[in-house]
mmCIF file of C-alpha atoms (C1' of nucleotides) in Angstrom:
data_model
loop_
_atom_site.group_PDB
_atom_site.id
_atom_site.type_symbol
_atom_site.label_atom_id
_atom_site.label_comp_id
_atom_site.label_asym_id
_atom_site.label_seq_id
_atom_site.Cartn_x
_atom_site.Cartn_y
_atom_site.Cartn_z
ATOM 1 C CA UNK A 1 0.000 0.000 0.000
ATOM 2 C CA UNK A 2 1.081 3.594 0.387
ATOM 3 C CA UNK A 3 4.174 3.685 2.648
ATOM 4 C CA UNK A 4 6.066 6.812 2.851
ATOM 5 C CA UNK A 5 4.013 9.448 2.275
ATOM 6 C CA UNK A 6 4.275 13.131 3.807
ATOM 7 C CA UNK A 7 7.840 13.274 3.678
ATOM 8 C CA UNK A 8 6.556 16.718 5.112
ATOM 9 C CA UNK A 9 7.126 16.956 8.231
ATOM 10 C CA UNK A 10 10.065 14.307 8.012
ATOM 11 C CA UNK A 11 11.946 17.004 5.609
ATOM 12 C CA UNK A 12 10.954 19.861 7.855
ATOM 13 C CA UNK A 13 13.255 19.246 10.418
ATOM 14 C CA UNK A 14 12.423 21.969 12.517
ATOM 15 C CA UNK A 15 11.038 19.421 14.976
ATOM 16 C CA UNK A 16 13.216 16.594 14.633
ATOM 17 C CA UNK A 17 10.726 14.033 15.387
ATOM 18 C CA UNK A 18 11.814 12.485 18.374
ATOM 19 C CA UNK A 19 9.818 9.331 17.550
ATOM 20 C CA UNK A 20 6.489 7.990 18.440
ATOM 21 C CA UNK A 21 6.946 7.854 14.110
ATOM 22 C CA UNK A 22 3.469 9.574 13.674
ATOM 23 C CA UNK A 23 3.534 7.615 10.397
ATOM 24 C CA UNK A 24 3.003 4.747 12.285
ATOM 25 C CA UNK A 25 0.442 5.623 14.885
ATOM 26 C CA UNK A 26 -1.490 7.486 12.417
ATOM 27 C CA UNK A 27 -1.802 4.410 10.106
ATOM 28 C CA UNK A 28 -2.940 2.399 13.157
ATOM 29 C CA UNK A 29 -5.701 5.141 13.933
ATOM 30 C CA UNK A 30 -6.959 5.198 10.484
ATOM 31 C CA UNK A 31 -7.907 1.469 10.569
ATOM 32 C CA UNK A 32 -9.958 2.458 13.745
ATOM 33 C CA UNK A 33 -11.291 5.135 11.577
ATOM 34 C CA UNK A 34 -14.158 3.797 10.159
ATOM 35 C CA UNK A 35 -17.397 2.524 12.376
ATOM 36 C CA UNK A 36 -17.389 -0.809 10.394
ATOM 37 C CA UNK A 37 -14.101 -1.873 11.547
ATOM 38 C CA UNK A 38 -15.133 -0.912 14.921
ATOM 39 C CA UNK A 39 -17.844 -2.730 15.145
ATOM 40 C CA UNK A 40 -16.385 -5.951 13.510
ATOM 41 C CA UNK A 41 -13.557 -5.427 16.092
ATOM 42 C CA UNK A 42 -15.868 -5.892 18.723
ATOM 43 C CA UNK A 43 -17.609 -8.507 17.298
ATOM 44 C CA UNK A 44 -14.328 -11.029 16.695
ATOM 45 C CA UNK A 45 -13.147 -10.085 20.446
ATOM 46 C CA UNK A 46 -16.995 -11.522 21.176
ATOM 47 C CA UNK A 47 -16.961 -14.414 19.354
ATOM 48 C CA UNK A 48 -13.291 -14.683 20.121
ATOM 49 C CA UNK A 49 -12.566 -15.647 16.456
ATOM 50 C CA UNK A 50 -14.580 -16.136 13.891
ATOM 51 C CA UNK A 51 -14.994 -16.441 9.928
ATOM 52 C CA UNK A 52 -15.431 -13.558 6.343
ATOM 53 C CA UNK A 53 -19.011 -14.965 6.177
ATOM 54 C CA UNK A 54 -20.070 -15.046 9.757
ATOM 55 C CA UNK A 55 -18.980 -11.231 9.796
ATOM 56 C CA UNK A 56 -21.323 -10.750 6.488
ATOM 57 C CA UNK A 57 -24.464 -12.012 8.016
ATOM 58 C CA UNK A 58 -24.176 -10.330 11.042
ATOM 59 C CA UNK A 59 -23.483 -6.712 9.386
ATOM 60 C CA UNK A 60 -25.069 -5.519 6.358
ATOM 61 C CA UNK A 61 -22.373 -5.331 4.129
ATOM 62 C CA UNK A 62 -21.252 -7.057 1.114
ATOM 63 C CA UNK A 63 -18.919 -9.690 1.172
ATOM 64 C CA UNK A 64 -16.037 -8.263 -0.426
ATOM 65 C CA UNK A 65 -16.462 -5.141 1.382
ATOM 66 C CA UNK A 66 -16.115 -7.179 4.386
ATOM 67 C CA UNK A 67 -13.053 -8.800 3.266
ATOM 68 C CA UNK A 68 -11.510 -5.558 2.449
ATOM 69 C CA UNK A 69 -12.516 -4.606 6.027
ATOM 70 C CA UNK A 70 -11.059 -7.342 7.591
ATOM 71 C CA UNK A 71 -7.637 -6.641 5.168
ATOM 72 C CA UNK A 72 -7.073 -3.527 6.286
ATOM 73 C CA UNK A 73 -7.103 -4.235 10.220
ATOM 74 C CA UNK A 74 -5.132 -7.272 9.269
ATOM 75 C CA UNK A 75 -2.373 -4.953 7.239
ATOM 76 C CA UNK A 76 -2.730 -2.743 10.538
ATOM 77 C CA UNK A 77 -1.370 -5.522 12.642
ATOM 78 C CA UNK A 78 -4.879 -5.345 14.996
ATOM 79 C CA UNK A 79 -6.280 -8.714 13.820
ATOM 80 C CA UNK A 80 -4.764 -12.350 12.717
ATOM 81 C CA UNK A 81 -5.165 -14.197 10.494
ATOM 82 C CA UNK A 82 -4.979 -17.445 9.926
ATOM 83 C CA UNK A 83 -6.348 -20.113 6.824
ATOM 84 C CA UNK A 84 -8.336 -22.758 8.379
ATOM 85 C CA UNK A 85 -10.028 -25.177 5.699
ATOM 86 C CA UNK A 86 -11.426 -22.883 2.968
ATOM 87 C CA UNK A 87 -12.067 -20.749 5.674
ATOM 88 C CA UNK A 88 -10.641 -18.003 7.107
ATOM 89 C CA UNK A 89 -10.350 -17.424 10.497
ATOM 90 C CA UNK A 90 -9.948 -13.980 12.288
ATOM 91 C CA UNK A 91 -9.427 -13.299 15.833
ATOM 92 C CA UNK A 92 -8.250 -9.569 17.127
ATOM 93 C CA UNK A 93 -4.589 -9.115 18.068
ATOM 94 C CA UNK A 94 -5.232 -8.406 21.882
ATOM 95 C CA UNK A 95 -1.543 -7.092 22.517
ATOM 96 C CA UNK A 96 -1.163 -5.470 19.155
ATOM 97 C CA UNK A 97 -4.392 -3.598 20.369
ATOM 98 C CA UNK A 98 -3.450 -2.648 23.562
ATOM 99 C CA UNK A 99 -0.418 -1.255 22.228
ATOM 100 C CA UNK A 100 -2.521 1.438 20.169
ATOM 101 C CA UNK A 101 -3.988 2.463 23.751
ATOM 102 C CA UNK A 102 -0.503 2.426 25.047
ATOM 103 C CA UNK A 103 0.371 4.640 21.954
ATOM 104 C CA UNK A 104 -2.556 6.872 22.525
ATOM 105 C CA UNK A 105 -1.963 7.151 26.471
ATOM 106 C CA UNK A 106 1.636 8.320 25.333
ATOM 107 C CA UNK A 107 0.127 11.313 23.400
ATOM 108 C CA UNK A 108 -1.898 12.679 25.803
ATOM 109 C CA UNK A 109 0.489 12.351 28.561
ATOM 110 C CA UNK A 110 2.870 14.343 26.030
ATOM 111 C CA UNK A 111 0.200 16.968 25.626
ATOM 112 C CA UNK A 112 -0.352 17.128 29.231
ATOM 113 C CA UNK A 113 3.063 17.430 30.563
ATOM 114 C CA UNK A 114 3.477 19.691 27.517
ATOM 115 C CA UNK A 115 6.480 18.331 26.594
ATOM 116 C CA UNK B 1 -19.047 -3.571 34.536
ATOM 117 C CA UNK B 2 -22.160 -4.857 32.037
ATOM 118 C CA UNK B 3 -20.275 -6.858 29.741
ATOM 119 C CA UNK B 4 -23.202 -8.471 27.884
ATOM 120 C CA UNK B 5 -21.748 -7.883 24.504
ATOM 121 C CA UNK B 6 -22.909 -8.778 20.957
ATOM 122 C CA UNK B 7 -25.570 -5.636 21.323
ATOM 123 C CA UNK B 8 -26.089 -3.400 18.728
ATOM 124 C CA UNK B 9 -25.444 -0.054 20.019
ATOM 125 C CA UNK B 10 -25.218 1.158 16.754
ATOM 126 C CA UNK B 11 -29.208 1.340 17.655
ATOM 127 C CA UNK B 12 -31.897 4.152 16.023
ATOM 128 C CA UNK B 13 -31.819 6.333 19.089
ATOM 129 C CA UNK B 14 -28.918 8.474 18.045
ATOM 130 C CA UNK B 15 -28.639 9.552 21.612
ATOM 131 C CA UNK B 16 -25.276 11.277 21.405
ATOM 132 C CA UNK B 17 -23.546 8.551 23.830
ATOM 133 C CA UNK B 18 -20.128 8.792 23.440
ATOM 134 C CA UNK B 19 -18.185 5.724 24.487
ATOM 135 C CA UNK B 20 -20.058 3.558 22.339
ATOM 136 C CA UNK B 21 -20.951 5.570 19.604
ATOM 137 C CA UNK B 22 -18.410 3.938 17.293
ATOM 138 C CA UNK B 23 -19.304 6.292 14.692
ATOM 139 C CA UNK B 24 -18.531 9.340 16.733
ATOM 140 C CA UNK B 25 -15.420 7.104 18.091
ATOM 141 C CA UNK B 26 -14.449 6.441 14.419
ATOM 142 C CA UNK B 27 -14.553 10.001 13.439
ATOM 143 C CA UNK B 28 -12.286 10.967 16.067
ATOM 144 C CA UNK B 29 -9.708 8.185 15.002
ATOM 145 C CA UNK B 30 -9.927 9.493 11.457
ATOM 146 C CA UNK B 31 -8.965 13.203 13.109
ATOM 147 C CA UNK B 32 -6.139 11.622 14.557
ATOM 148 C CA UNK B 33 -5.047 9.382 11.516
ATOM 149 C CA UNK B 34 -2.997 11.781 10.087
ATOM 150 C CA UNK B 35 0.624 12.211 10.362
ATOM 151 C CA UNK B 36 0.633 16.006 10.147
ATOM 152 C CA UNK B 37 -2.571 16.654 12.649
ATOM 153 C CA UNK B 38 -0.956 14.550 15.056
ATOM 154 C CA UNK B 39 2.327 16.453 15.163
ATOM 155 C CA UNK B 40 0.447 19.851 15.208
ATOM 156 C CA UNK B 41 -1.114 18.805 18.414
ATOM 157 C CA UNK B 42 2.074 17.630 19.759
ATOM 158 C CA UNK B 43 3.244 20.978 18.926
ATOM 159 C CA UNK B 44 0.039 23.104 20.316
ATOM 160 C CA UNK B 45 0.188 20.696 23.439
ATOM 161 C CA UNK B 46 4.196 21.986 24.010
ATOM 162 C CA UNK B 47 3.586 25.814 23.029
ATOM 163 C CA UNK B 48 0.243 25.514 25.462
ATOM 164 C CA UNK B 49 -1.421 27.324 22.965
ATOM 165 C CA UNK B 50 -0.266 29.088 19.344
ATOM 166 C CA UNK B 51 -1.835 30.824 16.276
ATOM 167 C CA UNK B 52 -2.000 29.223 12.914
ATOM 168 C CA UNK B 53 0.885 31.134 11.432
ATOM 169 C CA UNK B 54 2.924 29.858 14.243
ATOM 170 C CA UNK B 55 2.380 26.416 12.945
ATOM 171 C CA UNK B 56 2.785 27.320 9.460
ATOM 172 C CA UNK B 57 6.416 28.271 10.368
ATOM 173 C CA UNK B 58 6.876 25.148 12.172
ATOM 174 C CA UNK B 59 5.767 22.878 9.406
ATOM 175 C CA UNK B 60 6.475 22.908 5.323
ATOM 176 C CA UNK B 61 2.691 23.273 4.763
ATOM 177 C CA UNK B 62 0.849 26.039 3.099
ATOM 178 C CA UNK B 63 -1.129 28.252 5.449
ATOM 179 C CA UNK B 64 -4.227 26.896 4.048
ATOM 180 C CA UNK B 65 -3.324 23.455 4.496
ATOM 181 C CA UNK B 66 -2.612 24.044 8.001
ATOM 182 C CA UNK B 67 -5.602 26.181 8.451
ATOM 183 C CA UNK B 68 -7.711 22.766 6.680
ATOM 184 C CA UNK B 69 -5.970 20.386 9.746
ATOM 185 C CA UNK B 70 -6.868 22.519 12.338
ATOM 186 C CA UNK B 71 -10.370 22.742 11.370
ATOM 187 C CA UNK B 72 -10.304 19.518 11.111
ATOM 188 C CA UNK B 73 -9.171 18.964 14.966
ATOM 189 C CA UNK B 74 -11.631 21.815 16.126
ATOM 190 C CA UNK B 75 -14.517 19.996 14.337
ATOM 191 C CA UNK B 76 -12.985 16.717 15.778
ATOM 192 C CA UNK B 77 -13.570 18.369 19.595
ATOM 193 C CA UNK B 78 -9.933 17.564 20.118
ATOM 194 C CA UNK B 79 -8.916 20.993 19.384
ATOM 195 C CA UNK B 80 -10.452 24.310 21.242
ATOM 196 C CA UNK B 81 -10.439 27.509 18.852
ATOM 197 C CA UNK B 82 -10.465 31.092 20.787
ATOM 198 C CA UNK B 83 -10.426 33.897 18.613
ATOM 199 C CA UNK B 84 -8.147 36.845 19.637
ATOM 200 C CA UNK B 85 -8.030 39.837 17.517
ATOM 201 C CA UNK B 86 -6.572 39.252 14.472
ATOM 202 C CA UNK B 87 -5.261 35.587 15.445
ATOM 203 C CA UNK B 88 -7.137 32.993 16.435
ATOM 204 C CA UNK B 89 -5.676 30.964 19.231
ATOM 205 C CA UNK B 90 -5.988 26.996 19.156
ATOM 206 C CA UNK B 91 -5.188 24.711 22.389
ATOM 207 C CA UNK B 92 -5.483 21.168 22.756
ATOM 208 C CA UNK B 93 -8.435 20.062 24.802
ATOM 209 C CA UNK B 94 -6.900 17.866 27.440
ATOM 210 C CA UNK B 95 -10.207 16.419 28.437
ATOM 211 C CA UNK B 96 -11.544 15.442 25.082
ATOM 212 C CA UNK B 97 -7.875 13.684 24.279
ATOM 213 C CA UNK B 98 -8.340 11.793 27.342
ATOM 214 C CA UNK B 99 -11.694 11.089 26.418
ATOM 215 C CA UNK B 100 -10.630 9.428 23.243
ATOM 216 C CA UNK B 101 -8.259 7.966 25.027
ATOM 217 C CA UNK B 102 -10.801 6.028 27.364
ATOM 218 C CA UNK B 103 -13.040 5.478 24.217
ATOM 219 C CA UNK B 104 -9.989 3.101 22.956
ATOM 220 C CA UNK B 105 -9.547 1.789 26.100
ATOM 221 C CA UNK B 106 -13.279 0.873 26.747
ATOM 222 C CA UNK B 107 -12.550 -0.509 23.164
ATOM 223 C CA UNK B 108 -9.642 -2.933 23.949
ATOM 224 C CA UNK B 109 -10.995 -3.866 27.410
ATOM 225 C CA UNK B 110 -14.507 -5.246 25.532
ATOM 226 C CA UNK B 111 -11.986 -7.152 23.586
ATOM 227 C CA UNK B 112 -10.034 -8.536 26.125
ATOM 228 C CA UNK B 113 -13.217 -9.302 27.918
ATOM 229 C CA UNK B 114 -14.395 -12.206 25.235
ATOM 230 C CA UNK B 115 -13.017 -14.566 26.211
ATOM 231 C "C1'" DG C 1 -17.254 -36.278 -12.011
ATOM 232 C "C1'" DC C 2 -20.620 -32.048 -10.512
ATOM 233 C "C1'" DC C 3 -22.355 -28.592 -7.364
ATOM 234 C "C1'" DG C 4 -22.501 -25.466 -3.484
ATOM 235 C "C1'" DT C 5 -20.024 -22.685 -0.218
ATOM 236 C "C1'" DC C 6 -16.471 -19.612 1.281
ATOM 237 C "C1'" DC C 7 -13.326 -16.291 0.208
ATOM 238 C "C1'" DA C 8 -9.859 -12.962 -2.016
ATOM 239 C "C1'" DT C 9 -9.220 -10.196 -5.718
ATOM 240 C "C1'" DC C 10 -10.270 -7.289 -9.784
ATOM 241 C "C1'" DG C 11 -12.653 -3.613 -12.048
ATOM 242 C "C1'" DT C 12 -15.462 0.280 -11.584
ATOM 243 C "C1'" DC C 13 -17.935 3.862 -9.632
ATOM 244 C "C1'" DT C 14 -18.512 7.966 -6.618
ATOM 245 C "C1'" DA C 15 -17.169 10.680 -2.670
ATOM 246 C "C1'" DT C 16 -13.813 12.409 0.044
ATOM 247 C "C1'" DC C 17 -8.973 13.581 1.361
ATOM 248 C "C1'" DG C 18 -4.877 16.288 1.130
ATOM 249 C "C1'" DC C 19 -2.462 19.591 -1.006
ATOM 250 C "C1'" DC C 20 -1.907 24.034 -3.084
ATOM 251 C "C1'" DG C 21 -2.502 29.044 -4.818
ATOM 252 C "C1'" DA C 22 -5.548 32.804 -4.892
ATOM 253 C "C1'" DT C 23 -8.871 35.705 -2.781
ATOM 254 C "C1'" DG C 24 -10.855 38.704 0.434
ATOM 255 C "C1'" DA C 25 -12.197 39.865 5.185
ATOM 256 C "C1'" DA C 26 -10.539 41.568 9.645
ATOM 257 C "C1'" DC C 27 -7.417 44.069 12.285
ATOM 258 C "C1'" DG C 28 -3.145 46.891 13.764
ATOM 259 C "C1'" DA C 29 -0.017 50.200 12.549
ATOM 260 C "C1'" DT C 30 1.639 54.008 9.889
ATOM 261 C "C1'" DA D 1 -6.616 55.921 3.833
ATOM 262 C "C1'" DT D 2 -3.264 52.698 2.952
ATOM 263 C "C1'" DC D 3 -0.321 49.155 3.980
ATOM 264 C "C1'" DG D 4 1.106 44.624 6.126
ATOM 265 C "C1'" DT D 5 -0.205 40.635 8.563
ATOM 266 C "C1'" DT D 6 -3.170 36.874 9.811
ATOM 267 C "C1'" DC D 7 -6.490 33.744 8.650
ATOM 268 C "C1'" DA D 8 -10.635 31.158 6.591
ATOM 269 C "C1'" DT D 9 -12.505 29.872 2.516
ATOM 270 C "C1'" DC D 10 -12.949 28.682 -2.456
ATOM 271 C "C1'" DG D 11 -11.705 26.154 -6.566
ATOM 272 C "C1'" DG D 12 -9.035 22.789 -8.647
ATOM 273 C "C1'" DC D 13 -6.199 18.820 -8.975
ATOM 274 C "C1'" DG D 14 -4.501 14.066 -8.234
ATOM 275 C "C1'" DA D 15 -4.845 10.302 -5.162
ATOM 276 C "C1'" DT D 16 -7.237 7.424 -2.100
ATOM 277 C "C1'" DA D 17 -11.203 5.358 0.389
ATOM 278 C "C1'" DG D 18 -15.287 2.776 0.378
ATOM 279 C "C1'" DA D 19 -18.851 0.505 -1.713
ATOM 280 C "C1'" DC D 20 -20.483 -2.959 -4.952
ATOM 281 C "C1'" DG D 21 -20.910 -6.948 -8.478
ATOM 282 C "C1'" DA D 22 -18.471 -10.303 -10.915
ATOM 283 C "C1'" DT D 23 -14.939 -13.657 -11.316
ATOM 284 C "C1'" DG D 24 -12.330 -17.559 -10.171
ATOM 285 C "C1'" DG D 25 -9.759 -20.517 -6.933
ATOM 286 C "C1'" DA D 26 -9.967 -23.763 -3.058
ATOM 287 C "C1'" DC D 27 -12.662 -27.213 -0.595
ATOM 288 C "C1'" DG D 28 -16.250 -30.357 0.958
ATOM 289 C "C1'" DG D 29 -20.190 -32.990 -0.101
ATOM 290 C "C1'" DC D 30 -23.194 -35.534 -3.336
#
DNA sequence: GCCGTCCATCGTCTATCGCCGATGAACGAT
DNA sequence: ATCGTTCATCGGCGATAGACGATGGACGGC
């Protein structure tokens, strides 16, 4: 996909990034940034792991939207996956998650100690 | 803690609730899933509070650009906009960062609580 | 064999993002 | 009154997101 974009702020230099890489964090936050992906989030932490065409039925959504949907939190390292039969099973990536929230925390402690 | 899960609280009452709201939680990812936005509020966060020119200089982005991201954050809630003479004076909002915050971590902690 | 199911991918469409330059309003200073 | 500065907004452009249907591969069952 599109790695390496906004060389911006990168080339600026005038704040030399010491990094949380807000590359990285930001990519993470955009595959939280759609209400679908939420919501099948929470629904493969309920049913703990679970298949492309269970997800279909229970949203209304078609298929291949839902497998694009289930890509892109798999590229973003918050879900697994993992080939079971002709199936495909998905099951959230608990630490990779809480590592996001870690991330986050880290930002607004930096914006509250202001520094 | 009710952790009966598997609801739909994506429900018709469009009561403005915010921790489960996952569209309202989406669109503040998507404020946040930007590389640039996300160094501008590191940067409002460390000056307490600065003017949009001021983060013009500290950024290689055009003025309107800039102006464009911090809209963005205002309209996001994560930003607060005063306007002071000429200027206009943006701040972070602490609270409504640390809101967000807690909106991911309700997130993660319904998915740790599956299983 | 054949058929049905599950799934990823492709192609296509529209809407939105992200960037910019230009414009004009608002205000302070001369 | 006329600058100079700050800023929000508009219009345009290319790129991307998000949705869908269609296609075809991989399996399991008959």
């Amino acid at each position: 996909m599109t790695e390496s974009v906004l060389e911006t702020d990168r080339a600026a230099g005038a704040l030399p990034n010491r990094n949380s890489d807000s590359h990285a964090v930001a990519a993470q936050f955009a595959a939280l940034s759609h209400p679908a992906r939420i919501e099948i989030l929470k629904h493969l932490a309920a049913s703990n792991s679970c298949c492309c065409r269970e997800v279909v039925d229970r949203f209304d959504l078609a298929q291949s939207t839902v497998s694009q949907h289930l890509k892109i939190l798999v590229e973003a390292g918050l879900v697994r996956f993992e080939p079971d039969r002709q199936r495909s099973r998905y099951a959230v990536d608990r630490l990779a998650l809480a590592d996001v929230s870690a991330s986050l925390n880290a930002l607004v402690n930096s914006c509250c100690s202001g520094r």
